Short mmCIF file of C-alpha atoms and ligand atoms in Angstrom, two decimals:
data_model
loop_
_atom_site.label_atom_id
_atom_site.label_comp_id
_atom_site.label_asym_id
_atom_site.label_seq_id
_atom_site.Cartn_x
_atom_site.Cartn_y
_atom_site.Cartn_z
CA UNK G 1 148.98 34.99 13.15
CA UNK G 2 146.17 37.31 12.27
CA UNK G 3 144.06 37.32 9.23
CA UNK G 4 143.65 34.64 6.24
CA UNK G 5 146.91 35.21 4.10
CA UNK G 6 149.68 32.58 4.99
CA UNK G 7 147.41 30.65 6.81
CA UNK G 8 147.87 27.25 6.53
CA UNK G 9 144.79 25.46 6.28
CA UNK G 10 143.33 21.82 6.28
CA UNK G 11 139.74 21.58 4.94
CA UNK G 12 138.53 18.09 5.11
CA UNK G 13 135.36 16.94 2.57
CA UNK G 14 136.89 19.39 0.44
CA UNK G 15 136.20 17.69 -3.00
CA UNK G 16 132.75 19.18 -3.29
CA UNK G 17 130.30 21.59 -2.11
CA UNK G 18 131.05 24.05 0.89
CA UNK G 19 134.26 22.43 1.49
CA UNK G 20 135.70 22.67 -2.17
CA UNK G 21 134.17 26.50 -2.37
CA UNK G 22 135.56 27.38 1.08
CA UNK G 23 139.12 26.04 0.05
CA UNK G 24 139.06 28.26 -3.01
CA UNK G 25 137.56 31.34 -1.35
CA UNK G 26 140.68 31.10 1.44
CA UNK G 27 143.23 30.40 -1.17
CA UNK G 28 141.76 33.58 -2.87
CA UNK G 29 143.00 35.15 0.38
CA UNK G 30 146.36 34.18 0.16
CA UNK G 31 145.59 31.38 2.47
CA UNK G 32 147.53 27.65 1.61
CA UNK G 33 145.49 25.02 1.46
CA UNK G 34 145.63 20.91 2.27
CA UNK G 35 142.42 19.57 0.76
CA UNK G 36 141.46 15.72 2.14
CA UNK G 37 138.16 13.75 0.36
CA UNK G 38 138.27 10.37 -0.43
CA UNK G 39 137.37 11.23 -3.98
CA UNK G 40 140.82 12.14 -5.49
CA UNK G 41 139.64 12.93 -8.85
CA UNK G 42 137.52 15.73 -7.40
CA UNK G 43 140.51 16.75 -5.66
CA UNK G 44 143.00 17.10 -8.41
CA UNK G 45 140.24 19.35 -9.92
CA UNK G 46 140.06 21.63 -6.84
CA UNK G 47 144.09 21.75 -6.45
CA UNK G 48 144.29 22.73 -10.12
CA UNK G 49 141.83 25.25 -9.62
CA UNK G 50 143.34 26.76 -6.98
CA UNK G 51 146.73 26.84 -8.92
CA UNK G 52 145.44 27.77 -12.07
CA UNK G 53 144.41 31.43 -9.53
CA UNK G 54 147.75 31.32 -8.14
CA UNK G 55 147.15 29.69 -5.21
CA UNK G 56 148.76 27.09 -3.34
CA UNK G 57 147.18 24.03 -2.13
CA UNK G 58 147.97 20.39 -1.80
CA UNK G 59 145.40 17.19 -2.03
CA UNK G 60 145.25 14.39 -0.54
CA UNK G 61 142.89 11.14 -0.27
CA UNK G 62 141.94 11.34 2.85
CA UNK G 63 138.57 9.15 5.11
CA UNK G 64 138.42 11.05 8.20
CA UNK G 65 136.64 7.70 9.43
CA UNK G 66 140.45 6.67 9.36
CA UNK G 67 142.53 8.26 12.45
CA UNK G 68 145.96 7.71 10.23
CA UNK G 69 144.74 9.67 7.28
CA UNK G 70 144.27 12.11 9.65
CA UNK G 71 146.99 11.65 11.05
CA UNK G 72 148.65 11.77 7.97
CA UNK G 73 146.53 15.06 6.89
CA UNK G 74 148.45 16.98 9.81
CA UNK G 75 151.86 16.01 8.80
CA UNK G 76 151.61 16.80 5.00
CA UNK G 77 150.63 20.25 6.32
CA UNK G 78 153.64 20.40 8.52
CA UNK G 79 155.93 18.62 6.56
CA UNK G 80 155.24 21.47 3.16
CA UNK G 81 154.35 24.25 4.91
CA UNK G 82 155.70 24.03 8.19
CA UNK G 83 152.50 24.35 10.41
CA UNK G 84 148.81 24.36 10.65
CA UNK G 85 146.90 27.35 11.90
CA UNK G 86 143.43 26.12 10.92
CA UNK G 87 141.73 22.60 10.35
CA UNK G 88 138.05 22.69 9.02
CA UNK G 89 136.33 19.75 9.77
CA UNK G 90 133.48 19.91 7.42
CA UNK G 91 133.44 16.23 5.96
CA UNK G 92 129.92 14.63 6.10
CA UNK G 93 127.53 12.54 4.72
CA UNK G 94 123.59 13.14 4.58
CA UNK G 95 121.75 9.72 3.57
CA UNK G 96 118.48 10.35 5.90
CA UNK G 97 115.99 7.68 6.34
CA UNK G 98 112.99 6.97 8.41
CA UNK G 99 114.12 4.33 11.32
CA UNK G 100 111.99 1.73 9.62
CA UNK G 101 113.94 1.67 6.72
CA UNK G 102 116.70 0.19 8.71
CA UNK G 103 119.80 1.96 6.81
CA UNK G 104 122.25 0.77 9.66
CA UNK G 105 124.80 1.33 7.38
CA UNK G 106 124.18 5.08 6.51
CA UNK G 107 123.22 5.44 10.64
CA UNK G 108 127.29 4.08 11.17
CA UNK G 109 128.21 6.09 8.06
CA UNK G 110 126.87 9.33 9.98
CA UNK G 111 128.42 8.69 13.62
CA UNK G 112 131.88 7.38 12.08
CA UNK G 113 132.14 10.61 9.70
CA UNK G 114 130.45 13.16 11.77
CA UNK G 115 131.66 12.04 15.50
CA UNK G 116 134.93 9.96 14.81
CA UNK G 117 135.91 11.93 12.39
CA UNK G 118 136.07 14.88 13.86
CA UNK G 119 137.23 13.21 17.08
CA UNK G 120 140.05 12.10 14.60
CA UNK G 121 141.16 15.93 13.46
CA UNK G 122 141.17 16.77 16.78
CA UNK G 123 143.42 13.94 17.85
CA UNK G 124 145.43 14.92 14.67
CA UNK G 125 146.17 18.60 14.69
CA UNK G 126 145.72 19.67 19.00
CA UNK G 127 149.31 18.53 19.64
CA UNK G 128 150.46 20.32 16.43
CA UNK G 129 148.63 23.85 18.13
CA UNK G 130 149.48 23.04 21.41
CA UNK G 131 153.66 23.19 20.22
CA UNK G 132 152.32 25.86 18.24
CA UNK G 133 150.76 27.79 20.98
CA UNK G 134 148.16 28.79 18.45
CA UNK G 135 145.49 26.88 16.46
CA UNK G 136 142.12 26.94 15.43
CA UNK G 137 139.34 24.38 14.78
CA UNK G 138 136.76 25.56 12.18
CA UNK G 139 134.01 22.70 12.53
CA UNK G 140 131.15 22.72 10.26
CA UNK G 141 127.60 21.36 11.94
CA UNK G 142 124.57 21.98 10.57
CA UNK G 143 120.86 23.84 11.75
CA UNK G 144 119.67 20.11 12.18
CA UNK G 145 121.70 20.30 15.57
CA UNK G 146 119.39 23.20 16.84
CA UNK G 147 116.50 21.59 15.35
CA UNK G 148 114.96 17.80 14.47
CA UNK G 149 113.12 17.26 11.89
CA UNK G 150 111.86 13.62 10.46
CA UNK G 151 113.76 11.71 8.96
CA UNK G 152 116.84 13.04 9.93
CA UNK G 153 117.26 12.05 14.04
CA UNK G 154 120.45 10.14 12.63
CA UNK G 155 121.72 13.04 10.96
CA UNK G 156 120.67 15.62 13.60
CA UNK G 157 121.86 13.31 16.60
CA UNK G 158 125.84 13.45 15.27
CA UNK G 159 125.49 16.61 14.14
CA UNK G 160 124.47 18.21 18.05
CA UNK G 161 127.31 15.84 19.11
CA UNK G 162 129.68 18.02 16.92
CA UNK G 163 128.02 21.03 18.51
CA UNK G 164 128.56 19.81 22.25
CA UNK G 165 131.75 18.23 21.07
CA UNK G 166 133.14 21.70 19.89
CA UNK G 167 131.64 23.64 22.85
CA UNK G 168 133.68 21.07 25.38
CA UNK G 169 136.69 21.61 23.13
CA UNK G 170 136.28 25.13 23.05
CA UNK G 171 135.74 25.62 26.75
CA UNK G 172 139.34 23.47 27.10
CA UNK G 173 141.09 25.19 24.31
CA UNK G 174 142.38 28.10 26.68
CA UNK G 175 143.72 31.48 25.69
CA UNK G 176 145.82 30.25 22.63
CA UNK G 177 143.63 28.62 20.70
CA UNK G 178 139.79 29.68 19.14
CA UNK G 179 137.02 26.79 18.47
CA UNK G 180 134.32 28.21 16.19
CA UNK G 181 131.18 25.77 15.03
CA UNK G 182 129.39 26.75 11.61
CA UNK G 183 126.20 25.25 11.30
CA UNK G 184 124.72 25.75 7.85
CA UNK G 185 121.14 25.74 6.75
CA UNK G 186 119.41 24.24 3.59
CA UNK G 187 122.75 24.91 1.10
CA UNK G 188 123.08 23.87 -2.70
CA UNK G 189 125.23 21.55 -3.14
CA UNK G 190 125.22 18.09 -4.06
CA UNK G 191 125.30 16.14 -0.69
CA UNK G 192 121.79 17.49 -0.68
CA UNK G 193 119.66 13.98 -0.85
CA UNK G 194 122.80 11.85 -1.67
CA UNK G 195 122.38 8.19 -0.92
CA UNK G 196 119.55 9.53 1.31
CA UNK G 197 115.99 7.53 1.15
CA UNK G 198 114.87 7.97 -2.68
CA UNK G 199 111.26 9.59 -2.04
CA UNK G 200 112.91 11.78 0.61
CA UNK G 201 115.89 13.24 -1.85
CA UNK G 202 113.62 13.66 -4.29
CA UNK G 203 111.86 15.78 -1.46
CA UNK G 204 115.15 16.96 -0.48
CA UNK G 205 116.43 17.81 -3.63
CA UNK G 206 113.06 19.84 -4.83
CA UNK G 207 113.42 21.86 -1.44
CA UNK G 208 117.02 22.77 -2.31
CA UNK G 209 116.14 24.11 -5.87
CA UNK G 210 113.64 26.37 -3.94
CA UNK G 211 115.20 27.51 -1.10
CA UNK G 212 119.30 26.57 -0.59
CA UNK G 213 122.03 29.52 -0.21
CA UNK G 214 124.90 29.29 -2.37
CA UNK G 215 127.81 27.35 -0.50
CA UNK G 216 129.67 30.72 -1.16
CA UNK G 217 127.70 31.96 1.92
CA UNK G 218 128.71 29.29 4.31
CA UNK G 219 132.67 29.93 3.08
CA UNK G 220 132.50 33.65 3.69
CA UNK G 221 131.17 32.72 7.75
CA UNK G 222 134.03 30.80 7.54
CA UNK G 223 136.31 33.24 6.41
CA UNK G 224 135.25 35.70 9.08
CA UNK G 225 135.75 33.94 11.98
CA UNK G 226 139.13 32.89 10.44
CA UNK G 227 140.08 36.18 9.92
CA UNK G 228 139.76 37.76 13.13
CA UNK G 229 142.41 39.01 15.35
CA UNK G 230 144.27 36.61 17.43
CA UNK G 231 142.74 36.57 20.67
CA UNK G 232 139.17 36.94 19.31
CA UNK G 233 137.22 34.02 19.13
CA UNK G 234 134.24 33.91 16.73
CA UNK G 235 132.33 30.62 18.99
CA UNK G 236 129.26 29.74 17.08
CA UNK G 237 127.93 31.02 13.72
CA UNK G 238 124.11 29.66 12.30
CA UNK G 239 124.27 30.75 8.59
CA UNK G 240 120.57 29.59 6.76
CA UNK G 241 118.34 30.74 3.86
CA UNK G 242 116.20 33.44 4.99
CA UNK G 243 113.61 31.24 3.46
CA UNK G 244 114.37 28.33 5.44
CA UNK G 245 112.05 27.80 8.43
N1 LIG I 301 124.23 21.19 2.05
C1 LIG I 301 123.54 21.47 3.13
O1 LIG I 301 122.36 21.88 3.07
C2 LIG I 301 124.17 21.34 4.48
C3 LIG I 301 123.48 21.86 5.58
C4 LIG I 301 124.04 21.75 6.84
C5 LIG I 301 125.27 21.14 7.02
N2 LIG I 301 125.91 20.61 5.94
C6 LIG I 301 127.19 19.95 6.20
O2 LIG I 301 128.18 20.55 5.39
C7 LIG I 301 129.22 19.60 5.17
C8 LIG I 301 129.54 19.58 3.68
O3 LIG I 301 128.42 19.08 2.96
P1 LIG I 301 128.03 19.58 1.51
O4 LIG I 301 126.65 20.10 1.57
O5 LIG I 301 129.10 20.44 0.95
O6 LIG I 301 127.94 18.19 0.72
P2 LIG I 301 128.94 17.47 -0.29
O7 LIG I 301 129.15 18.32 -1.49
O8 LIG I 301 128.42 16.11 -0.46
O9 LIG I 301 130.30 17.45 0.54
C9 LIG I 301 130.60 16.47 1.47
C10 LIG I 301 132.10 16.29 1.47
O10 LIG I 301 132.46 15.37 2.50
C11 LIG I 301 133.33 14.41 1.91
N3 LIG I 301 133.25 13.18 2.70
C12 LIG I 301 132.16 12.42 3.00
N4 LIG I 301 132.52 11.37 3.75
C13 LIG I 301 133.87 11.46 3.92
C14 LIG I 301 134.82 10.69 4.60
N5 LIG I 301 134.49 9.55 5.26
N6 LIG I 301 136.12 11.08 4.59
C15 LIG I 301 136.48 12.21 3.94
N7 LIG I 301 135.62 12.98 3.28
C16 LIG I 301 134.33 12.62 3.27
C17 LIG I 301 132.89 14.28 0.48
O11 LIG I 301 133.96 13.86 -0.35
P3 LIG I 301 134.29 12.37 -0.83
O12 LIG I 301 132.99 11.70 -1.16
O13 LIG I 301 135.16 12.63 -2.01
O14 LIG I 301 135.01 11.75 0.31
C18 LIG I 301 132.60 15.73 0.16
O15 LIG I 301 133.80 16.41 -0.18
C19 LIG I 301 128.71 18.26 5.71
O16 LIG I 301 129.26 18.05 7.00
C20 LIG I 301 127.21 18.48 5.82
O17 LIG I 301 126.63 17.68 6.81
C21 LIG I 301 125.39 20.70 4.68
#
């Protein structure tokens, strides 16, 4: 299936930022939409949204830390629309810290969203494209795996696993299926800084108000590489702030 409309689409950490803007941007384009966060207030405001434009889109409180609810994710997709043609796995957390601060629990946070849970979407939805014979895994890293910068080793350690993790995927995905990583730059939304270190999301924060791209930008990369051709796999996409260093 080429193009975005009739796509069926599962965007997880889609109750805010570039997950919430890229669900409504692909529902613009006729795409139908299963949202997962674990916030569902924030989701019931992104599902009306989208229905309030005519779209079509279905939430659902989802922790990708949890392998049934994304489990669970797949089938709601299959069971209302009948298949899944794309899963974005773009849930993540960004609570940097120095190492001496000893956040251990932010450091788990990080691996168990960023690593298990995309391990879990991939669990999740493969089988689904495999029957399918067609598929496509949209996961969202972030410039931090290209490049570390203090305090955020945590951060930029599970977010170059998700780049080698995608690149191993893609190289066993064979001619059916396309694996595309989107690693953002400095982007405004609010993860920026949240539950982070307080002196650096203050630091955070400030840079954002300078410098971020809209999340708009980082939905339209996605767009594009969803809306290619079968057969034409868009592998890697680096989308930052021109001011971003
Ligand atoms: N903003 C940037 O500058 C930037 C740059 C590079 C990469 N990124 C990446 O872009 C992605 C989206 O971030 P954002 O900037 O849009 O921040 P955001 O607005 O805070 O969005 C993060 C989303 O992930 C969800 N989430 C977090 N933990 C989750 C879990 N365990 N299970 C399910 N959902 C979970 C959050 O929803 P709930 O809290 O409702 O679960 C929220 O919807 C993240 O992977 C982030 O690392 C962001």
């Amino acid at each position: 299936m080429s193009g975005i409309s009739g796509k069926v689409i599962a965007i997880t950490g889609a109750s805010s930022g570039i997950g919430e803007t890229t669900a409504i941007h692909l529902a613009r384009k006729g795409a139908r939409l299963v949202v997962g966060a674990r916030r569902e207030d924030r989701l019931t405001d992104v599902v009306n949204h989208i229905t309030a434009e005519s779209g079509t889109a279905t939430g659902l409180v989802v922790d990708v830390t949890r392998r049934e609810d994304l489990q669970r994710m797949a089938d709601t997709a299959m069971d209302r629309y009948g298949r899944l043609d794309v899963l974005v796995s773009n849930a993540g957390t960004m609570a940097v810290s120095p190492f001496d601060d000893l956040r251990q629990d932010d450091w788990d946070a990080m691996v168990a969203t960023h690593i298990t849970g995309l391990l879990n979407g991939i669990g999740a939805a493969l089988p689904i494209f495999r029957r399918q014979r067609s598929g496509h895994f949209v996961n969202v890293a972030s410039t931090a795996a290209y490049v570390v910068k203090t305090p955020q080793a945590v951060y930029a350690a599970t977010k170059t696993a998700v780049k080698v993790l995608t690149e191993g995927l893609r190289q066993e995905s064979g001619p059916d299926l396309r694996v595309t990583l989107v690693s953002p730059g400095f982007t405004n939304t609010e993860g920026i800084g949240k539950g982070a270190d307080p002196e650096i999301a203050a630091a955070m924060t400030r840079q954002r108000d300078e410098i971020a791209m809209p999340p708009s930008a980082v939905a339209s990369a996605i767009s594009y590489a969803v809306e290619q051709p079968d057969g034409v796999d868009i592998s890697e996409i680096v989308v930052r702030p021109t001011a971003q260093a």
